[in-house]
Coordinates of C-alpha atoms in Angstrom, one line a residue:
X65 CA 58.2 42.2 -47.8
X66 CA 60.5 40.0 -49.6
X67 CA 58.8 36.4 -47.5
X68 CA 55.3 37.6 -49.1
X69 CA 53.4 34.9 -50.7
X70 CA 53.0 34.3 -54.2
X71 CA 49.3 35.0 -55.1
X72 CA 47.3 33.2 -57.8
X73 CA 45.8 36.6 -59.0
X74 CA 45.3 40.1 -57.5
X75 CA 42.9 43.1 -57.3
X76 CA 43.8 46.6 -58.4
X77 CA 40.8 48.6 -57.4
X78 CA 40.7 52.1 -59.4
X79 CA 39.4 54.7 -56.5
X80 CA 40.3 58.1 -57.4
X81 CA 38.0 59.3 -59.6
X82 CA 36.3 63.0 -59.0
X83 CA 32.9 61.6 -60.0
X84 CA 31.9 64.9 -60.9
X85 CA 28.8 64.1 -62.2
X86 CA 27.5 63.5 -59.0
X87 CA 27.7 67.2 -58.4
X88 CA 28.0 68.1 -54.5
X89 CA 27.8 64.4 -53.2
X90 CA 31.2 64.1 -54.4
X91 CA 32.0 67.6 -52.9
X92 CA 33.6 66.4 -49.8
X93 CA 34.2 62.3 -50.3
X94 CA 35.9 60.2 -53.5
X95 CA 32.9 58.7 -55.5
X96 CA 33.1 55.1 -54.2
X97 CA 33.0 56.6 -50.5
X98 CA 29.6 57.6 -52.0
X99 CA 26.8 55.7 -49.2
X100 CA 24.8 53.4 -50.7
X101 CA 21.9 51.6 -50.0
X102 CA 21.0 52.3 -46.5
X103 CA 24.7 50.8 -45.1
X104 CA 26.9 50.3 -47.6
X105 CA 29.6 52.8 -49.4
X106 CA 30.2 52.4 -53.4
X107 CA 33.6 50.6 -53.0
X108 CA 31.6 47.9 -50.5
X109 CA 30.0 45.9 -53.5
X110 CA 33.6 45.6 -55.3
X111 CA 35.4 44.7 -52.0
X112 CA 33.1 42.1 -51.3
X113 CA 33.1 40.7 -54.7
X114 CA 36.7 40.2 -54.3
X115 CA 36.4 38.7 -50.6
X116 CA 34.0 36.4 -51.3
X117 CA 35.4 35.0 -55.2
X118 CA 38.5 34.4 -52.8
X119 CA 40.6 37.1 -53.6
X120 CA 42.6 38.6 -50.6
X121 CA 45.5 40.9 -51.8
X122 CA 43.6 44.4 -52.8
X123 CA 45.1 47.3 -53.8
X124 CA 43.2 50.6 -53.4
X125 CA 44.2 53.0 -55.9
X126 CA 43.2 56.8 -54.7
X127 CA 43.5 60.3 -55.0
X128 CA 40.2 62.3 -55.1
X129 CA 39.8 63.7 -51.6
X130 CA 40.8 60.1 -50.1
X131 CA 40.4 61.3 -46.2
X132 CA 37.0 59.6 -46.2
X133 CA 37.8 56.6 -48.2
X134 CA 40.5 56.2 -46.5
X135 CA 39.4 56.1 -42.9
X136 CA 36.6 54.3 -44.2
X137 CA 38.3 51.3 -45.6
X138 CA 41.3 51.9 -42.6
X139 CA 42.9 48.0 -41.8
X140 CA 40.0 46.2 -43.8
X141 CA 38.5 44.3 -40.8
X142 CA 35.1 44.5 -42.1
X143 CA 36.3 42.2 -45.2
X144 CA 38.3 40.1 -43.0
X145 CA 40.9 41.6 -45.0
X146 CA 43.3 42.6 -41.9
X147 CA 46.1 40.4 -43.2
X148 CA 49.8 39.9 -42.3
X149 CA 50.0 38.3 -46.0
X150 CA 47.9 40.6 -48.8
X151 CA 44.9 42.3 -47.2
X152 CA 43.8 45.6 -48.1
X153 CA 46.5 48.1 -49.1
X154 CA 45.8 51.8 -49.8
X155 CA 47.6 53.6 -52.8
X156 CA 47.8 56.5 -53.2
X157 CA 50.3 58.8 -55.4
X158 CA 53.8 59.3 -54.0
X159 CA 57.5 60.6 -54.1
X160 CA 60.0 58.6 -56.1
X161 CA 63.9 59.5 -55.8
X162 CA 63.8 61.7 -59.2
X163 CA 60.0 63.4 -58.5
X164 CA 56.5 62.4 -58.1
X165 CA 53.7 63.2 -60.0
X166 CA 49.3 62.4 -59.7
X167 CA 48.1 59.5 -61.2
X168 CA 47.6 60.7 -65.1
X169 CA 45.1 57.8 -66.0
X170 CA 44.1 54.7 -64.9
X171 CA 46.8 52.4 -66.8
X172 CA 49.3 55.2 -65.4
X173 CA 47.8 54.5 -62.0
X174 CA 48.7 50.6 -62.2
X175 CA 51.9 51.5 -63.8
X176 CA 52.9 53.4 -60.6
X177 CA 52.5 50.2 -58.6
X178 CA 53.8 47.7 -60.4
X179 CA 56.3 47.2 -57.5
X180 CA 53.4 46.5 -55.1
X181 CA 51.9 44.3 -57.9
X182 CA 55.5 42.1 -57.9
X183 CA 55.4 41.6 -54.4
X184 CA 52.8 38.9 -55.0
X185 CA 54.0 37.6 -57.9
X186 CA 50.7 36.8 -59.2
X187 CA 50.1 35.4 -62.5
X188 CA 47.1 37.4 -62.6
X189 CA 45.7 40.5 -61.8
X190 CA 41.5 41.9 -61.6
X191 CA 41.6 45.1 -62.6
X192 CA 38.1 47.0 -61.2
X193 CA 36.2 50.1 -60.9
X194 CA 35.4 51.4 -57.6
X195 CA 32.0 53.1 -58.7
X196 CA 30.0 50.0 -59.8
X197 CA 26.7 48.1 -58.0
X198 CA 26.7 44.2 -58.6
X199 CA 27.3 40.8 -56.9
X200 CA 29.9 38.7 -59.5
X201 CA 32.1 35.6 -58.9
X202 CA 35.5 36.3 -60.1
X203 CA 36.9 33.4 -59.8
X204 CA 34.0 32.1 -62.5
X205 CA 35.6 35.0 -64.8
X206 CA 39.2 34.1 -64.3
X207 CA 38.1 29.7 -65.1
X208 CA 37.0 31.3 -68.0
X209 CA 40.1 33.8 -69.0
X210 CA 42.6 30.7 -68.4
X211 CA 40.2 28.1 -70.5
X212 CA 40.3 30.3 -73.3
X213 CA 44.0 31.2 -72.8
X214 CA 43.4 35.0 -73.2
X215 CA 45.9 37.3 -72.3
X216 CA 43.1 39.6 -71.3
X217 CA 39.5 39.2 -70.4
X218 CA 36.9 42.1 -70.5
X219 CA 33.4 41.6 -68.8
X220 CA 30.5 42.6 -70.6
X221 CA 26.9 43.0 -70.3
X222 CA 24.1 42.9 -73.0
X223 CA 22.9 46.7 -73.2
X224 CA 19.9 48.3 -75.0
X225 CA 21.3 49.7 -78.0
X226 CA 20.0 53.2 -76.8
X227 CA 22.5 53.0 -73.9
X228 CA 25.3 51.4 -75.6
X229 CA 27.3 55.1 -76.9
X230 CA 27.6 55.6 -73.0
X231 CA 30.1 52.8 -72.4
X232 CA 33.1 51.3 -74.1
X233 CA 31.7 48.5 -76.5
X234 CA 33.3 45.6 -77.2
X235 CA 32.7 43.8 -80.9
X236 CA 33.5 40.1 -81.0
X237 CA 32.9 37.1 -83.1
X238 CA 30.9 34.0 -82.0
X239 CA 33.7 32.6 -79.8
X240 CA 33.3 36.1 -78.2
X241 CA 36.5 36.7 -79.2
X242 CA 37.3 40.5 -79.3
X243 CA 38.2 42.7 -82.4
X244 CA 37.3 45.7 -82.0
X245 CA 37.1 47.9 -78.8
X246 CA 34.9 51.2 -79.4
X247 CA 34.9 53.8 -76.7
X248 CA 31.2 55.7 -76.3
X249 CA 30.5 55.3 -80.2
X250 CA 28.0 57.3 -81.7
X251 CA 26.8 54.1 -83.7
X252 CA 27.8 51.3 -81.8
X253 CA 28.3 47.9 -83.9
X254 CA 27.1 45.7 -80.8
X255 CA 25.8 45.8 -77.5
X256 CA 27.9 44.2 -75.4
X257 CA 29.4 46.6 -72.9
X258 CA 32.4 46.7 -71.0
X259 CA 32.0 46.8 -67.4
X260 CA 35.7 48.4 -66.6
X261 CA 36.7 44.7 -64.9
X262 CA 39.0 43.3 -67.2
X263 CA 41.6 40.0 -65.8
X264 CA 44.9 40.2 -67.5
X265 CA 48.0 37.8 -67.4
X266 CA 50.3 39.9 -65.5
X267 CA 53.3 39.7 -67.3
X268 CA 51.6 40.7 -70.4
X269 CA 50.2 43.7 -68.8
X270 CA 53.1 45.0 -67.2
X271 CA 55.2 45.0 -71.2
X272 CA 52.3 47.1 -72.2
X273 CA 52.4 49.5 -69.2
X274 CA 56.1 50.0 -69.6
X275 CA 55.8 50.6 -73.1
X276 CA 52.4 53.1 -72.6
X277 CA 54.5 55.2 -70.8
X278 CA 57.2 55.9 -72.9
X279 CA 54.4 57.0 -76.0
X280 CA 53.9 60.4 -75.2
X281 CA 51.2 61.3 -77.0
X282 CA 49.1 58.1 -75.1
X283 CA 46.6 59.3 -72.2
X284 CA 47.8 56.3 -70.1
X285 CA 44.1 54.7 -70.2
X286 CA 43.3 51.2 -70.5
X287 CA 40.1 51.9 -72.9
X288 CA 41.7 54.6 -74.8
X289 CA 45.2 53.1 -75.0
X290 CA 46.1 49.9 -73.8
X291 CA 43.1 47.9 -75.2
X292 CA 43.3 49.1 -78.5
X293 CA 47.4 48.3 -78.7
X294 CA 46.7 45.0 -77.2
X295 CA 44.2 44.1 -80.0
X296 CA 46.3 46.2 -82.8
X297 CA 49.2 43.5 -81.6
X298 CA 46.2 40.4 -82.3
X299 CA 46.7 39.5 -78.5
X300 CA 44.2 37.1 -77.4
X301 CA 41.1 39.0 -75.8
X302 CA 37.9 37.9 -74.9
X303 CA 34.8 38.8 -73.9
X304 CA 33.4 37.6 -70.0
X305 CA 29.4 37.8 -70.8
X306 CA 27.9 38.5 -67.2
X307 CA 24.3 38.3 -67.2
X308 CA 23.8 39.8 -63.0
X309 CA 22.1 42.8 -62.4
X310 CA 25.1 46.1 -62.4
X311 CA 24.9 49.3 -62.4
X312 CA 27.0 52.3 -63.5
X313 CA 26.3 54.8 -60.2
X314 CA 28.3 57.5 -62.1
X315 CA 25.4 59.9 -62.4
X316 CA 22.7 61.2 -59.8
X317 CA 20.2 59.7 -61.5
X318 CA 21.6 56.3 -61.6
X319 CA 22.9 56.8 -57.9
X320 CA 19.1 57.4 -57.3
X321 CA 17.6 54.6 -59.2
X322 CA 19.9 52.2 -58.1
X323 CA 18.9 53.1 -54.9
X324 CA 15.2 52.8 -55.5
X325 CA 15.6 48.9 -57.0
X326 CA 16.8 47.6 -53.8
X327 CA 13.2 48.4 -53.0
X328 CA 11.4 46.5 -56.3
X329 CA 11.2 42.6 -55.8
X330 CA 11.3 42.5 -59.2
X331 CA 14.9 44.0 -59.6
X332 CA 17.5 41.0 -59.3
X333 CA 19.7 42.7 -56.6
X334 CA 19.6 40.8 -53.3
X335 CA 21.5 42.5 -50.3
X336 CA 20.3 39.6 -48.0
X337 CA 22.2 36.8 -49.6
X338 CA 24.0 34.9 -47.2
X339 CA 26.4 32.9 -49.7
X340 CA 27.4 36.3 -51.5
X341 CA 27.7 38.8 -48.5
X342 CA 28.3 42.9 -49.1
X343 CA 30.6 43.9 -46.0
X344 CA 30.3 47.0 -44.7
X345 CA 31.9 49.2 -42.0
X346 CA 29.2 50.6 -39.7
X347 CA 28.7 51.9 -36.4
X348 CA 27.7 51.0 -33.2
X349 CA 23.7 52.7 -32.5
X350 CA 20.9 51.5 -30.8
X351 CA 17.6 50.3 -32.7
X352 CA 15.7 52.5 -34.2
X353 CA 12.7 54.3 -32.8
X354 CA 9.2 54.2 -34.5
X355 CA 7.2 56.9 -33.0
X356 CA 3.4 56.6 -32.7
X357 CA 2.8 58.9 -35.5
X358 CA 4.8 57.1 -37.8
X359 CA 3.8 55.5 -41.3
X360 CA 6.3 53.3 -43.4
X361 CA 5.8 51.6 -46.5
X362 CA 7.8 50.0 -48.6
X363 CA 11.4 51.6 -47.2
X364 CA 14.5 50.1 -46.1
X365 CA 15.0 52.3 -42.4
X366 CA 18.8 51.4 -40.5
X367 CA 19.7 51.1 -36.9
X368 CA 19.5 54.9 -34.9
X369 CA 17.0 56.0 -36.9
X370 CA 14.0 58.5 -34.8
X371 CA 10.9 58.0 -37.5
X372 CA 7.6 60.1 -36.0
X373 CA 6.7 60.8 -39.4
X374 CA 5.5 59.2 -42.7
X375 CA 8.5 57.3 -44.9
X376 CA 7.6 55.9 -48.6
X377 CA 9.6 53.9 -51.1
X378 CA 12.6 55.6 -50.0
X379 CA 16.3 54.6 -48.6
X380 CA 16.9 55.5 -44.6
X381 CA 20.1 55.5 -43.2
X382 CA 21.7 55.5 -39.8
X383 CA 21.5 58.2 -37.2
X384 CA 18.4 60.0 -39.4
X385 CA 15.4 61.4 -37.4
X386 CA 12.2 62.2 -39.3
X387 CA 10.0 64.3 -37.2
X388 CA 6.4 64.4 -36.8
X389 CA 4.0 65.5 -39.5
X390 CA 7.0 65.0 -42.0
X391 CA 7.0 63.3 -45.0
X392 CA 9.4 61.5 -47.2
X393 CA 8.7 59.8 -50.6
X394 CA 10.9 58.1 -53.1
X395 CA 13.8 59.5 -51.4
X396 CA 17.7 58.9 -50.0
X397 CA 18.4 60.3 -46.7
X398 CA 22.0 59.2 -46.1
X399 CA 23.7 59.3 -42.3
X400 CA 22.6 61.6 -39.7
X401 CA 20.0 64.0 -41.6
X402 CA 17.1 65.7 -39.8
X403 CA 13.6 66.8 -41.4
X404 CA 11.7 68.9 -39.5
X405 CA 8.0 69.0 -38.2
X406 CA 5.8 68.9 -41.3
X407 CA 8.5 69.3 -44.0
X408 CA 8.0 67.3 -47.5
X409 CA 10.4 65.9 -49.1
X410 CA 10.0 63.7 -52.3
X411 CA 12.4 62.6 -55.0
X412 CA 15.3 64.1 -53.5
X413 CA 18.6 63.0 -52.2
X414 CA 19.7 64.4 -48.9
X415 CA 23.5 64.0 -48.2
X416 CA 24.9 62.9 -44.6
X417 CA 24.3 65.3 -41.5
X418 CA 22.1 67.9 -43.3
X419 CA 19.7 69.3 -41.3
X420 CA 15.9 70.2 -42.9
X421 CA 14.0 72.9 -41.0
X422 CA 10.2 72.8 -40.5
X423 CA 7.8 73.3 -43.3
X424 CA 10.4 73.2 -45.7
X425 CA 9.7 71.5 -49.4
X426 CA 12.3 70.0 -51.2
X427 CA 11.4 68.7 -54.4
X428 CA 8.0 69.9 -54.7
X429 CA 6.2 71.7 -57.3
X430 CA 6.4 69.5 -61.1
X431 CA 3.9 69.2 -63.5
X432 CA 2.2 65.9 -64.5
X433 CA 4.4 63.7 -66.5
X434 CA 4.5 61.0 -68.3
X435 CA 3.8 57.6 -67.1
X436 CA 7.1 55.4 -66.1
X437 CA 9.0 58.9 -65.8
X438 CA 9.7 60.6 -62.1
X439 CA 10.5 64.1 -61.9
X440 CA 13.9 65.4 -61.6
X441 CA 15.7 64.7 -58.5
X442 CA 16.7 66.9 -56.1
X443 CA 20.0 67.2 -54.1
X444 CA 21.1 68.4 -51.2
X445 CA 24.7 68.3 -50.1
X446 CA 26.6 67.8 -47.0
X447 CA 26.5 69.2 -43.5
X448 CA 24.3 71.9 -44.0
X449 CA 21.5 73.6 -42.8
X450 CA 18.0 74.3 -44.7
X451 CA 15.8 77.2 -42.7
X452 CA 12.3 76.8 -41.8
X453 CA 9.5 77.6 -44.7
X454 CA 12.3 77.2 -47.8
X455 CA 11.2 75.3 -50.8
X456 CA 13.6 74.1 -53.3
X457 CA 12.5 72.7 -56.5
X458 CA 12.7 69.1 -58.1
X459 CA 16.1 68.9 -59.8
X460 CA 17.8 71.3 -58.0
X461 CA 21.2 70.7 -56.3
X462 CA 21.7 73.1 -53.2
X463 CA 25.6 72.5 -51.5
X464 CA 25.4 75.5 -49.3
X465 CA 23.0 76.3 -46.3
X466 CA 20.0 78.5 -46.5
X467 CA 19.5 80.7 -44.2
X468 CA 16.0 81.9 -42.8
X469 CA 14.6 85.1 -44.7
X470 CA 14.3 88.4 -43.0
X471 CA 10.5 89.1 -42.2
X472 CA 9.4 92.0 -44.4

């Protein structure tokens, strides 16, 4: 690898994350392998992002269950990112000649590949999170990291001051100039929250990763450690003010509401964007099949779908069949699930190749609520099977199968 090209900046894309908030949908798959959307995995929207601001060297970091994300992301053809020179590259932990040892936090994790980093001998590199839903130019965010001459550049979006204590916010002056990083405060002192993509000039990071790892007491994190050293050592940060629609899909309920504002015209997130394309890997099926009995409003259905019953405001994705006298509202069903004959199913989210007997009712049975809420949503994990007649309810999470009861 010593002919590879020097590269003006690369991407370090942090994949290995649990995402244990998710519950069972991260049972069998890393969080960004997550589906998305009706087509799309987690990691698609960052990928893309990169593709289309021009950035073709990735790095992959993982180490949660990776078989998935793995295969998924495989030689990167769907990103056009099947490259003799960069492409994608997957990184996971290894063996060194002393010992090997997991990734221990996410600066730790980019300190383990510095030598992949040197082979491009960029001047500087994206660091990203693999679990986040937006559409930004990167290239707009590094014009603005080398106008200002930063060393390191944080993106940020304007939050409501309710929501702020569940990020890392960043306090600047009016140059947005940073002073003072606070992770999850109890009483933030602004609103302006990081969005875990941060540009750094390479050879300044790499000092303060070397130096991270000899401090024994530091968690090897880039909010908890390397941040704060950078800005107790008056290095020139600044703030990146991204004003897009972004989500944080670290939850169930933000994985489901996401979801749900592909399906508002009034939520800025436009999948059918020509200029700013999300890639995806998908599979070859036929059309899908709208049976006579069929009713579909306001619902995004994909290819191989068998729809005979009644589909509203929810998410469809390949391979599902809905059968007849079945309903589905303001729901997810994510690759190859079955609902049987007259089974209900509202606010839920069913995970890939489940299987739904007949007359079952997932997420039924809440009290009247409040105007602008929903009721609790409902999960269902992986490759199982629900029997006939069961009814599971609203903001339950069910990851084993359920078998039919013994008549009495």
């Amino acid at each position: 690898m010593s002919n590879a090209k020097k590269k003006e900046m690369i991407a370090m894309l942090l994949a290995g994350g649990q995402g244990s908030r998710l519950g069972i949908l991260t049972n069998h798959v890393a969080k960004p392998a997550v589906p998305f959307g009706g087509k799309y995995r987690i990691i698609d929207f960052p990928i893309s992002n990169c593709v289309n601001s021009g950035i073709d060297t990735i790095g992959v970091l993982t180490q949660y269950r990776p078989l998935e994300l793995n295969a998924y992301i495989g030689n990167g053809q769907p990103w056009d990112l099947d490259r003799l020179f960069g492409g994608i590259t997957i990184l996971p932990p290894y063996m060194k000649a002393e010992a090997g040892e997991w990734y221990k936090g996410t600066a730790n994790a980019i300190y383990q590949n510095i030598e992949y980093i040197e082979m491009s001998k960029p001047t500087y590199v994206l660091i990203l999170s693999g679990d986040h839903i937006y559409k930004m130019n990167y290239k707009m965010m590094l014009d603005y990291h080398v106008q200002k001459g930063a060393d390191c550049t944080i993106a940020v979006i304007d939050v409501p001051y309710e929501e702020a204590s569940r990020f890392g916010v960043m306090n600047t002056d009016e140059n947005l100039k940073i002073y003072e990083f606070e992770e999850k405060p109890a009483n933030p002192k602004s609103t302006l929250a990081s969005m875990g993509v941060y540009i750094f000039n390479w050879e300044k990071l790499k000092t303060y990763l070397i130096a991270d790892e000899t401090d024994k007491k530091s968690e090897n994190d880039f909010g908890k450690n390397i941040i704060p050293k950078m800005l107790e050592a008056d290095e020139k940060m600044y703030a990146y003010e991204y004003k897009g629609y972004w989500k944080d899909v670290g939850t169930v309920e933000s994985l489901w509401e996401a979801n749900m504002d592909l399906l508002n015209p009034e939520v800025p997130i436009e999948l059918n964007d020509p200029p700013w394309k999300i890639y995806s890997r998908n599979g070859i099926l036929p059309p899908q099949y709208i049976g006579e009995n069929a009713i579909l409003k306001n619902s995004s259905i994909s290819e191989g779908c068998n729809i005979d019953g009644v589909i509203e405001n929810s998410i469809i994705f390949p391979g599902v069949t809905v059968q007849k006298g079945a309903s589905v509202s303001n729901s997810i069903l994510m690759p190859g699930v079955t609902i049987g004959e007259d089974s209900m199913v509202e606010y839920t989210i069913v995970a890939a190749d489940t299987v739904i007997g007949s007359k079952v009712k997932l997420g039924a049975g809440k009290e009247t609520l409040p105007e602008g809420s929903h009721p609790d949503i409902s999960v269902i994990g992986q490759n199982i099977i629900i029997a006939d007649d069961t009814v599971i309810p609203a903001g339950a999470m069910v990851g084993e199968s359920i078998a039919k009861k013994e008549s009495e």
